[in-house]
Coordinates of C-alpha atoms and ligand atoms in Angstrom, one line a residue:
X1476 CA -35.4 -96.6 -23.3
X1477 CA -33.6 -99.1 -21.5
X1478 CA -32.3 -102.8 -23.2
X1479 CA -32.4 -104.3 -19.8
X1480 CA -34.9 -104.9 -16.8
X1481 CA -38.2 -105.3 -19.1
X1482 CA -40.6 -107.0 -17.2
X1483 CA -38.6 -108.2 -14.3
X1484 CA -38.3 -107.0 -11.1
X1485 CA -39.2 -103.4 -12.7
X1486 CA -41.7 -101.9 -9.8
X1487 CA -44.1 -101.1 -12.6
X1488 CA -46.7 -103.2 -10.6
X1489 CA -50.0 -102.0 -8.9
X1490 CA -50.6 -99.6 -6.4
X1491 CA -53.6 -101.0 -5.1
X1492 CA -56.2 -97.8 -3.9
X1493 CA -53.9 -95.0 -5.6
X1494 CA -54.6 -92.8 -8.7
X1495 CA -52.8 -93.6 -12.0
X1496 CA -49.5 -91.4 -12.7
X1497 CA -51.8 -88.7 -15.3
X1498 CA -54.4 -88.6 -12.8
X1499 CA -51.8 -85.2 -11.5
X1500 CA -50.1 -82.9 -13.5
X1501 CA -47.6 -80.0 -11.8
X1502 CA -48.1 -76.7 -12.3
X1503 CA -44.5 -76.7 -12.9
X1504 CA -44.8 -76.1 -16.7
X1505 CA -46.8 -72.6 -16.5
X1506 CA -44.9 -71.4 -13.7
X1507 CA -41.9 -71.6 -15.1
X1508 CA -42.1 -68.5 -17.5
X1509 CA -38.1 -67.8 -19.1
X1510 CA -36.6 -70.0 -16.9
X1511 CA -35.6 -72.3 -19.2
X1512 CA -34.3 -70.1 -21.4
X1513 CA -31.1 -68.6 -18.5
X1514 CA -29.0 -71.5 -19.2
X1515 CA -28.4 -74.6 -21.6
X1516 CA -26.5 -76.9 -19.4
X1517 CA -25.1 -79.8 -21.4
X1518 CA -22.1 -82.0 -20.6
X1519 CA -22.5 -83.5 -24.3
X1520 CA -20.6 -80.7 -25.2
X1521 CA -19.0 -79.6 -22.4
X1522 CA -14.8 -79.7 -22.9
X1523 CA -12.5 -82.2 -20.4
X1524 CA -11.5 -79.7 -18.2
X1525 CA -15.4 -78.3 -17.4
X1526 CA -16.4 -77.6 -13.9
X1527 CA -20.0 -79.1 -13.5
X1528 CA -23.0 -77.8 -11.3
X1529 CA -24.4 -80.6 -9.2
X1530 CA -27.7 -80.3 -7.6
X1531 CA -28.9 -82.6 -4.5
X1532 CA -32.4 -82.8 -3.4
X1533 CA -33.0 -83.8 0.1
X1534 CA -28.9 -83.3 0.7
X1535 CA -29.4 -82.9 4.7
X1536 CA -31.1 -86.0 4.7
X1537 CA -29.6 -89.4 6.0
X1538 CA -28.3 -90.4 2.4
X1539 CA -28.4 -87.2 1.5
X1540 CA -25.9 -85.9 3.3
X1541 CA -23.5 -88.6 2.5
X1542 CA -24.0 -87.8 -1.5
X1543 CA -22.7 -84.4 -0.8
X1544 CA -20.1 -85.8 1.1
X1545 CA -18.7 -88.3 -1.1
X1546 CA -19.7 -85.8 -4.3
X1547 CA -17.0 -83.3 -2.6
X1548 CA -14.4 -85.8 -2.1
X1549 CA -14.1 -87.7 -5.0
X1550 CA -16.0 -85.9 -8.1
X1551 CA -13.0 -84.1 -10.1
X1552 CA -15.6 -82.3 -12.0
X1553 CA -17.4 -80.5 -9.3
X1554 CA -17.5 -76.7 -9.7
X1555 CA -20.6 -76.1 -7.8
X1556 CA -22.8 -78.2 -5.7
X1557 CA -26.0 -77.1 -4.7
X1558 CA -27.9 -78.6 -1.8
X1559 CA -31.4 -78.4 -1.5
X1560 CA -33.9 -79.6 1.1
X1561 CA -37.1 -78.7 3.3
X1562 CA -33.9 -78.4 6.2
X1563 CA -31.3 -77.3 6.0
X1564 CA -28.4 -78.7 8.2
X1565 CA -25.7 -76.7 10.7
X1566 CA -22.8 -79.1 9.0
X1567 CA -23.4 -77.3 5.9
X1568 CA -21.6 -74.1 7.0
X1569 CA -18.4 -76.0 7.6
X1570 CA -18.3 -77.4 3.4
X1571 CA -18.6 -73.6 2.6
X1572 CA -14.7 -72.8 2.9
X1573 CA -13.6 -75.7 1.1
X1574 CA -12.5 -74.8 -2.2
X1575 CA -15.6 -76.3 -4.6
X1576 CA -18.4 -73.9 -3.9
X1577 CA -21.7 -75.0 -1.4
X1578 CA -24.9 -73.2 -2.0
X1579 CA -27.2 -74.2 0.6
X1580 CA -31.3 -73.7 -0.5
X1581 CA -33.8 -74.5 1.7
X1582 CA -36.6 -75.3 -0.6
X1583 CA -39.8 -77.5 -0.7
X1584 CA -39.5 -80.2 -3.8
X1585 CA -43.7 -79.7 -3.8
X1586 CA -43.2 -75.9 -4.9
X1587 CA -42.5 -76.6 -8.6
X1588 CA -40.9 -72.8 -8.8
X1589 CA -38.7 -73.4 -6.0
X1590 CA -37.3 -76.5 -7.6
X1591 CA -37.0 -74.8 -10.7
X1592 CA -35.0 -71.8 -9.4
X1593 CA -32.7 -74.6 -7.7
X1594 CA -32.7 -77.1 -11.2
X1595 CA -31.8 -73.9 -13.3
X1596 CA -28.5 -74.0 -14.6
X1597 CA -27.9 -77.3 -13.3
X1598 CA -25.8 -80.0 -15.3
X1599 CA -26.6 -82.9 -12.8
X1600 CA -29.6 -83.8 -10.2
X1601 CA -29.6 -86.5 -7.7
X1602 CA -33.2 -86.1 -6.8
X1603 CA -32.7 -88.1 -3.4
X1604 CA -35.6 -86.1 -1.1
X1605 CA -38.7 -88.0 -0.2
X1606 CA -40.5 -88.7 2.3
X1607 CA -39.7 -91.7 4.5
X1608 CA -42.6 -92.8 6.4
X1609 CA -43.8 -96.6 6.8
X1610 CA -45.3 -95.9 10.3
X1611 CA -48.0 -93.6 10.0
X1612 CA -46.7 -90.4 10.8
X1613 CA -47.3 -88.4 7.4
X1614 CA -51.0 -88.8 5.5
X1615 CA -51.0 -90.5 2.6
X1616 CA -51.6 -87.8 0.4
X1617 CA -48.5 -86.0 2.0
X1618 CA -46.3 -89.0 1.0
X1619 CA -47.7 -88.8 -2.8
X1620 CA -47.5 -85.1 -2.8
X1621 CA -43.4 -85.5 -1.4
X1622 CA -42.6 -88.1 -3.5
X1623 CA -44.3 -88.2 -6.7
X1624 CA -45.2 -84.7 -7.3
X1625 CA -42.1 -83.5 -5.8
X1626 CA -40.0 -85.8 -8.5
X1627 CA -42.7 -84.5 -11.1
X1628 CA -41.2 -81.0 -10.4
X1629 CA -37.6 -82.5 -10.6
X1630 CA -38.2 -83.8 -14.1
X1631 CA -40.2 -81.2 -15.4
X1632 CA -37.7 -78.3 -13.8
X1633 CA -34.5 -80.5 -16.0
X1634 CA -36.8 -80.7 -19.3
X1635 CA -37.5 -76.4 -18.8
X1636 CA -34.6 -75.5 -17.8
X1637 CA -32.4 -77.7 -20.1
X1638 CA -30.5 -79.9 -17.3
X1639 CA -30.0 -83.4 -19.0
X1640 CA -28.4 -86.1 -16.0
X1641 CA -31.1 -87.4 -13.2
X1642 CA -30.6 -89.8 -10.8
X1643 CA -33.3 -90.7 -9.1
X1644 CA -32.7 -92.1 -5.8
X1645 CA -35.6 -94.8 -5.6
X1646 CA -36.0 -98.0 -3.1
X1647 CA -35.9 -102.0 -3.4
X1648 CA -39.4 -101.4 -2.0
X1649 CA -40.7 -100.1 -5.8
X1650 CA -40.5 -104.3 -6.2
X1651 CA -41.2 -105.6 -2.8
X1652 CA -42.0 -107.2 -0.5
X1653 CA -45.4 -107.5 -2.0
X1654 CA -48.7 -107.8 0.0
X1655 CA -49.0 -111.6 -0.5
X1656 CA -45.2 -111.9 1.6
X1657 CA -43.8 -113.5 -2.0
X1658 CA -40.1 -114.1 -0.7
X1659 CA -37.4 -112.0 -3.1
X1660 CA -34.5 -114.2 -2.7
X1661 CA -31.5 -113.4 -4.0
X1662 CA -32.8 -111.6 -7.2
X1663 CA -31.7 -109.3 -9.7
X1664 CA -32.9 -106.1 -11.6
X1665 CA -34.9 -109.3 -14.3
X1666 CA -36.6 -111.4 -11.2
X1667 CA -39.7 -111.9 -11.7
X1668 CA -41.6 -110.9 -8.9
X1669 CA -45.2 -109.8 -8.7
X1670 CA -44.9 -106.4 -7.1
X1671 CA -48.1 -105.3 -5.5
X1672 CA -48.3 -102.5 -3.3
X1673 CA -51.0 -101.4 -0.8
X1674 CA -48.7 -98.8 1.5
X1675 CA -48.6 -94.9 0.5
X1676 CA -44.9 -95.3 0.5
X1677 CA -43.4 -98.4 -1.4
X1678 CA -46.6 -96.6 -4.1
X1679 CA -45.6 -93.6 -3.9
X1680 CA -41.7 -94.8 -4.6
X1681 CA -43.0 -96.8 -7.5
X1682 CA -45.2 -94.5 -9.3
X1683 CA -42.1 -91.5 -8.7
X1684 CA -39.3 -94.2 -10.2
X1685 CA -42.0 -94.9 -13.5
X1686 CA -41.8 -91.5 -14.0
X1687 CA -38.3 -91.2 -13.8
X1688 CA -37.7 -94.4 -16.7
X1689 CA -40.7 -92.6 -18.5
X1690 CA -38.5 -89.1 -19.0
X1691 CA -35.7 -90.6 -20.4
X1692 CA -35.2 -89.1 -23.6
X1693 CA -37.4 -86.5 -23.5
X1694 CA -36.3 -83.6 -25.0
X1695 CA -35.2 -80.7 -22.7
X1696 CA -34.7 -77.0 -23.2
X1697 CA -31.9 -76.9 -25.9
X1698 CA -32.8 -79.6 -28.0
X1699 CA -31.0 -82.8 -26.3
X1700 CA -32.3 -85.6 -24.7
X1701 CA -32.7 -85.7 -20.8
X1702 CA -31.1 -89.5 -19.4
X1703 CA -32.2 -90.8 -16.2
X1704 CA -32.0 -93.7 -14.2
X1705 CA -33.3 -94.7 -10.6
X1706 CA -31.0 -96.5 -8.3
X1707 CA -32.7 -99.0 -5.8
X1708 CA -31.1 -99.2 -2.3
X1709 CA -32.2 -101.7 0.0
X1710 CA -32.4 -101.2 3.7
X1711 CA -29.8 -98.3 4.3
X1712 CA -27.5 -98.5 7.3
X1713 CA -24.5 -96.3 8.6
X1714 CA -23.6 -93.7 10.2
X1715 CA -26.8 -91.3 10.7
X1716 CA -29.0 -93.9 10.7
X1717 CA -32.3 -92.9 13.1
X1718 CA -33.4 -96.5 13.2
X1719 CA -30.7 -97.9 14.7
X1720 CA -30.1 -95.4 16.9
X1721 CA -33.4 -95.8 18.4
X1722 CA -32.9 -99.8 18.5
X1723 CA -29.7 -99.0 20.3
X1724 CA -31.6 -96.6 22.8
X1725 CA -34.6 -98.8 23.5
X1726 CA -31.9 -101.9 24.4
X1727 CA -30.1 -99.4 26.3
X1728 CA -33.6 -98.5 28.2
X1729 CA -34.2 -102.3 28.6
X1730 CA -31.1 -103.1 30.5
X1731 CA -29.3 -104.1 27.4
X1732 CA -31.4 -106.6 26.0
X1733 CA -33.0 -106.7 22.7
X1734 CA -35.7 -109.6 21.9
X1735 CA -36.4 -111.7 19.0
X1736 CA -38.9 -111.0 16.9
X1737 CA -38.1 -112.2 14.0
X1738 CA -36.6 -115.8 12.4
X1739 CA -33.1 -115.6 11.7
X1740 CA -33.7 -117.4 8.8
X1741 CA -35.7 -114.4 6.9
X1742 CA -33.0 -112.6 5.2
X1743 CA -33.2 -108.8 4.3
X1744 CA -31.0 -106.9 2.2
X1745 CA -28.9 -104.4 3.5
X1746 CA -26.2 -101.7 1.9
X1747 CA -24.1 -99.4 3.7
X1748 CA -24.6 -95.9 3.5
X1749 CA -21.5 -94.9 1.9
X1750 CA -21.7 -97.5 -1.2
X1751 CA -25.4 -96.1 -2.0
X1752 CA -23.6 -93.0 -1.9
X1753 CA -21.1 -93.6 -4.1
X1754 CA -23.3 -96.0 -6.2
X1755 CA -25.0 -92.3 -6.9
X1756 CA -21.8 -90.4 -7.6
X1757 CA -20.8 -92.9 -10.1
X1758 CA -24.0 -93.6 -12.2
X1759 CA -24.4 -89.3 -12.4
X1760 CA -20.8 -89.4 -13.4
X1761 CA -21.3 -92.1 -16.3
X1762 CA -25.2 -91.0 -17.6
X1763 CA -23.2 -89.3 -20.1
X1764 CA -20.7 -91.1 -21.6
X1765 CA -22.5 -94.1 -21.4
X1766 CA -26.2 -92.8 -21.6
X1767 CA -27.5 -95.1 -24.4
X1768 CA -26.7 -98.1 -21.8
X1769 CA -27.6 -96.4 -18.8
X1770 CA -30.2 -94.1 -19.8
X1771 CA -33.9 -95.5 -18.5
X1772 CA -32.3 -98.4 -16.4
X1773 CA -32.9 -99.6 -12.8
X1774 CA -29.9 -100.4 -10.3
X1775 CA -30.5 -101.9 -7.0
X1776 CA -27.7 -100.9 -4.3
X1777 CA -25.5 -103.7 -3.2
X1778 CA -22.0 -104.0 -1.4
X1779 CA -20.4 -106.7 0.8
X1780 CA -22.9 -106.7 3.7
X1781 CA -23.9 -110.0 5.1
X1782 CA -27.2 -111.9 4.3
X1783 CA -28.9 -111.8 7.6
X1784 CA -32.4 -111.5 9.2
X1785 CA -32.9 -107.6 10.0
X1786 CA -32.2 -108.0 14.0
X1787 CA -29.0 -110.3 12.9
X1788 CA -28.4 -108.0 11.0
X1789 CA -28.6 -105.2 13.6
X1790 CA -26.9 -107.2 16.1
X1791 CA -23.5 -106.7 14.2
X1792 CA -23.3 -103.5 15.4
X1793 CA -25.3 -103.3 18.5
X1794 CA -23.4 -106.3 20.1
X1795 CA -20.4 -104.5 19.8
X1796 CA -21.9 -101.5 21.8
X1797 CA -22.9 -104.0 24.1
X1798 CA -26.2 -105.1 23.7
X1799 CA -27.7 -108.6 23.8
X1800 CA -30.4 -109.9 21.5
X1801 CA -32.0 -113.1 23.8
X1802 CA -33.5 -116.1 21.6
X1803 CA -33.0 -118.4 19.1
X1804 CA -36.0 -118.3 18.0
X1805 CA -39.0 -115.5 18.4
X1806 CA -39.6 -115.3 22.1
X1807 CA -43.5 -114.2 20.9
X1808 CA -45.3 -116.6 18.3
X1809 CA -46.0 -115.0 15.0
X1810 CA -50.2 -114.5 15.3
X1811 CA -49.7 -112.5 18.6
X1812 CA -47.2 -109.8 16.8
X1813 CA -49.8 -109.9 14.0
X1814 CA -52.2 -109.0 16.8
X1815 CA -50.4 -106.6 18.5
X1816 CA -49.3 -104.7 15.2
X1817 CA -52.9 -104.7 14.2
X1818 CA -53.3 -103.6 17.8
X1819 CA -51.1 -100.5 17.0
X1820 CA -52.4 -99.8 13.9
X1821 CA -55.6 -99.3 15.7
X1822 CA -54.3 -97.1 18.0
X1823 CA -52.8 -95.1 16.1
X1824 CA -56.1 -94.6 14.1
X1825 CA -58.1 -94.0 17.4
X1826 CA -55.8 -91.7 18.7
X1827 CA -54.7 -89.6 15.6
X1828 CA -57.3 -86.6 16.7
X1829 CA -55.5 -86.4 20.1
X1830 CA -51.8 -87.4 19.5
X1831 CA -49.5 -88.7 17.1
X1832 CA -48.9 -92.7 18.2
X1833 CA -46.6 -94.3 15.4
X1834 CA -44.4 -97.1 17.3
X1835 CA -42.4 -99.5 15.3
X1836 CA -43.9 -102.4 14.9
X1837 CA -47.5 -102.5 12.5
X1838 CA -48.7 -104.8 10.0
X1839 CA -47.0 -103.3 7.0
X1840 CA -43.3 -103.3 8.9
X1841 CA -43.8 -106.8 10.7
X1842 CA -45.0 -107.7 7.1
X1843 CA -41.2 -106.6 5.6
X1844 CA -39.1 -107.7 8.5
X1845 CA -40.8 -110.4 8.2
X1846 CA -40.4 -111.7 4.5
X1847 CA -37.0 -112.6 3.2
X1848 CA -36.0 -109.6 0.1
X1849 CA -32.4 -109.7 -0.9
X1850 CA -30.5 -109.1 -4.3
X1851 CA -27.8 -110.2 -5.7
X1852 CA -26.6 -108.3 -8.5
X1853 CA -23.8 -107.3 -10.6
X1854 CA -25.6 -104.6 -12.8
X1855 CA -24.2 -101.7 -11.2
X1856 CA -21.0 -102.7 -12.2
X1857 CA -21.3 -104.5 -15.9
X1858 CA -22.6 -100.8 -16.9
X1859 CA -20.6 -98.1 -14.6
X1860 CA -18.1 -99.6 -13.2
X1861 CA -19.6 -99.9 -9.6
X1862 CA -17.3 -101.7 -7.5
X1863 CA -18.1 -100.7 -3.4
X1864 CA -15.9 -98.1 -1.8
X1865 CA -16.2 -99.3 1.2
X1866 CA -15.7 -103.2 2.5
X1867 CA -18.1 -104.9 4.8
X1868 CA -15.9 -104.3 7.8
X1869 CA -14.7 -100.9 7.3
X1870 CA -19.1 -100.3 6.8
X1871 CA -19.3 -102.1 10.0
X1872 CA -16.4 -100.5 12.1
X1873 CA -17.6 -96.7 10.8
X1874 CA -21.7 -97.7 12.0
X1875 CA -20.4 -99.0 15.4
X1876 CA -18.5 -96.0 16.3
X1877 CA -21.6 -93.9 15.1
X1878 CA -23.4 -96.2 17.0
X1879 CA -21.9 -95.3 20.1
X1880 CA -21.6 -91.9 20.1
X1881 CA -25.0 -91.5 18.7
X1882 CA -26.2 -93.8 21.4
X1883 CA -23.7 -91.9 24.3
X1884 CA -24.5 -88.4 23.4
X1885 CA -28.3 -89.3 24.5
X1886 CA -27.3 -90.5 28.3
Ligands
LIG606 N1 -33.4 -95.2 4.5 C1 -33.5 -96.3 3.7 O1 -33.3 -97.4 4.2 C2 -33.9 -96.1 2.3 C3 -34.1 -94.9 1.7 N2 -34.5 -94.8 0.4 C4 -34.7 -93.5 -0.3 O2 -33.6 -92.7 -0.1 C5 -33.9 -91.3 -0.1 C6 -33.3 -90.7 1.2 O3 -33.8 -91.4 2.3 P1 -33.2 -91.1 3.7 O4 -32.0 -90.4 3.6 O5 -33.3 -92.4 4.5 O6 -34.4 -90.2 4.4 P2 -34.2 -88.9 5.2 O7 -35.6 -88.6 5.7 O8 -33.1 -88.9 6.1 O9 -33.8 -87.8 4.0 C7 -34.8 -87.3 3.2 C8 -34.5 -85.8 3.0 O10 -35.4 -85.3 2.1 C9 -35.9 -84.0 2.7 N3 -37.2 -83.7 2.3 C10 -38.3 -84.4 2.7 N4 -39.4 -83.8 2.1 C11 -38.9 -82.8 1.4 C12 -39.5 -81.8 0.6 N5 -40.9 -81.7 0.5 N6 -38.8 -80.9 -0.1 C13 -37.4 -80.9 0.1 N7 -36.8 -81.8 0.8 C14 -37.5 -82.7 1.5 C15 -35.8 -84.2 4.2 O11 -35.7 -83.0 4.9 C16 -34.6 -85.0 4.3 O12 -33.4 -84.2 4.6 C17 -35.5 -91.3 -0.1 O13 -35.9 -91.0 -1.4 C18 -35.9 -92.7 0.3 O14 -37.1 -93.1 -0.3 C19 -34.5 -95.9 -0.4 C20 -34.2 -97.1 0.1 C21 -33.9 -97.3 1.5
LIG607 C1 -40.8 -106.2 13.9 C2 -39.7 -105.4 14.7 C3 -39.1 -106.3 15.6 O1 -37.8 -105.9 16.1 C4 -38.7 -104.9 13.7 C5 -39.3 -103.7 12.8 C6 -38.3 -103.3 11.9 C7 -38.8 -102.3 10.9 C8 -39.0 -101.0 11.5 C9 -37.8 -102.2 9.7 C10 -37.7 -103.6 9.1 C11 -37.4 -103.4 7.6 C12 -37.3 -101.9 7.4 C13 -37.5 -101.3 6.1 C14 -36.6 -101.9 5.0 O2 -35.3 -101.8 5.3 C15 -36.9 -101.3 3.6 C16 -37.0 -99.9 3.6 C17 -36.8 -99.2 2.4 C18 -37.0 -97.8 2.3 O3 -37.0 -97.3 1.1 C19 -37.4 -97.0 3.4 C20 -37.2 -97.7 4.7 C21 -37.6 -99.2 4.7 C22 -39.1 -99.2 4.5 C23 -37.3 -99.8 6.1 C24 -38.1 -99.2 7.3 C25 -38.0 -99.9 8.6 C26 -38.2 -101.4 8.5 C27 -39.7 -101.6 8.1

């Protein structure tokens, strides 16, 4: 297990109204049948010169499709890289001619055999699908289902079938913000923070990345230990990002003014898409060579991106596509958002028989744009050799251009 990160910021807090990790086994184990005995995948033994099968989950996904990307470009190794997800993406066609090979499945990471068909034969798995809800949309158990049985089904498909790397693609939200609005200033992979979670998702992340640390070293189909780790972005941003795009949208719809809402002087952590991307290239290419070090370990996801509050933060790329964020300070005092996210969150629950009514702003969001979480961190590269791709204003001049044609393609 790992040497680093014990008791520290390690997301192993509590996920307060949620069922303990055993409470749920997969079926994954039965339905496997031979599976596991197809192919014994192992780069321990592979020679130099070894093409390698890659398999990521949720690869049409925001980050997801930026793994495949960057895996393409700038993974010698590659022989095969599979992409699986619930959707499959158009763009995917286009990567078939290119000279490593692209097999596209559209799969569910809740169907344990589907996961295993995909795992089989597999060298590497960046399990990066989940389900990415803090506004109500999905039911809880949905979320738990997506994330924590679906990365179940990852780990169990690697120990049947004999795959050995997994990066898990987990969030700074396993640590925090907590419930009590604790500020996470600055801290590392050892802060100590008390992480306490009440939302389906930051539990659902947390209980899916114990699982993860929990299965290194298990043995796997073949005899060889499995090595995992479980990278921790912070708030993503780049190019496919919905969130901005709808910020961008909704200041476009409002004459090109955005409003305050937040102190500038909460800071929340940021890294650009292309870093986490590479940030998971990297650590998959190093879990072997370097596995005893690696193996069981945590990593949040940091680059050059400023400290700033989340609409600063924003700003950066929305002032350039002409928007204007007015105030200071918060144009509403605090208690009255309070009010009218609790407001929302009530409306959503009154409506949900009729329709689906999941805006923005409710208690648990307000409650992390609203409490200062940043890290600072050198861990990535002391044990892989992460240094970011990508500068802060190459990240910012790439996410302004998406910006803007993301934002002029909806006129
Ligand atoms: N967006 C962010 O700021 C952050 C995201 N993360 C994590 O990064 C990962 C990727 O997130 P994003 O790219 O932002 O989200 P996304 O929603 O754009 O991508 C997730 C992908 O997973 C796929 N997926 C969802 N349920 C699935 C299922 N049952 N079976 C197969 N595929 C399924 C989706 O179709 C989608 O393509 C997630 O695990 C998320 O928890 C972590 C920290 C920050
Ligand atoms: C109060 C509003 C006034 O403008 C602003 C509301 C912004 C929120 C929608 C976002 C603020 C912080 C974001 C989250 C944060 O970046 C951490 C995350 C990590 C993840 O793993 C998933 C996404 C998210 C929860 C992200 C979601 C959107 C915010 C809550």
């Amino acid at each position: 297990m790992g040497q680093e990160g014990e008791g520290g910021a390690s997301g192993r807090g509590r996920c307060v109204g949620w069922p303990a990790l055993d409470e749920r086994r997969g079926p994954l184990q039965a339905s496997l049948g031979t599976l596991g005995q197809r192919l014994q995948p192992g780069m321990a033994d592979s020679a130099q010169a070894q093409k390698l099968v890659y398999l990521v989950t949720g690869g049409c996904g925001f980050l997801g499709e930026h793994v495949v990307r960057m895996l393409l470009q700038r993974e010698p190794r590659l022989g095969e890289l599979r992409v699986f997800d619930r959707h499959l993406g158009p763009w995917l066609e286009e990567l078939k001619t290119g000279p490593v090979r692209v097999t596209a499945i559209q799969g569910d990471v809740t169907e344990a055999h589907e996961v295993a068909a995909a795992v089989a034969g597999a060298h590497v798995v960046i399990h990066t699908a989940g389900l990415v809800d803090v506004f109500g949309r999905a039911s809880p158990e949905t979320i738990h289902e997506v994330n924590v049985q679906g990365t179940r089904n990852v780990i169990e498909a690697c120990v049947q079938t004999g795959t050995r790397f997994l990066v898990y693609t987990s969030s700074m939200e396993v640590v925090g913000p907590n419930t009590k609005g604790h500020p996470f200033y600055r801290g590392n992979e050892d802060t100590l923070y008390e992480a306490v979670h009440r939302h389906p998702y930051p539990c659902s992340k947390a209980l899916a990345e114990r699982l993860v640390l929990e299965a290194n070293g298990r043995e796997v189909h073949g005899g060889l230990p499995l090595v995992t780790c479980a990278l921790r972005p912070t708030g993503i941003y780049g190019e496919g990002h919905q969130i901005m795009r709808d910020f961008y949208r909704q200041g476009l719809r409002l004459g090109g003014w955005l409003f305050r809402a937040i102190p500038a002087s909460v800071e929340h952590g940021r890294v650009y898409v292309g870093n986490v991307a590479w940030m998971h290239v990297l650590a998959a290419r190093e879990l072997e060579r370097r596995a005893a070090l690696m193996g069981g370990q945590v990593y949040f996801c940091y680059d050059g991106s400023p400290y700033k509050s989340y609409e600063d933060f924003n700003m950066e790329f929305l002032g350039p596509c002409g928007l204007q964020l007015v105030g200071a300070r918060p144009l509403l005092p605090y208690w009255l958002l309070v009010f009218l996210a609790a407001l929302n969150a009530l409306l959503q629950w009154l409506l949900r028989p009729l329709v689906l009514y999941a805006p923005l702003l409710n208690p648990y969001t307000l409650a992390v744009a609203n409490t200062t979480f940043t890290v600072s961190t050198d861990k990535a590269q002391r044990h892989f050799g992460y240094e970011p791709l990508f500068s802060w204003e190459d990240s910012r001049t790439r996410t302004i251009l998406w910006v803007q044609a993301a934002g002029s393609s909806a006129q």
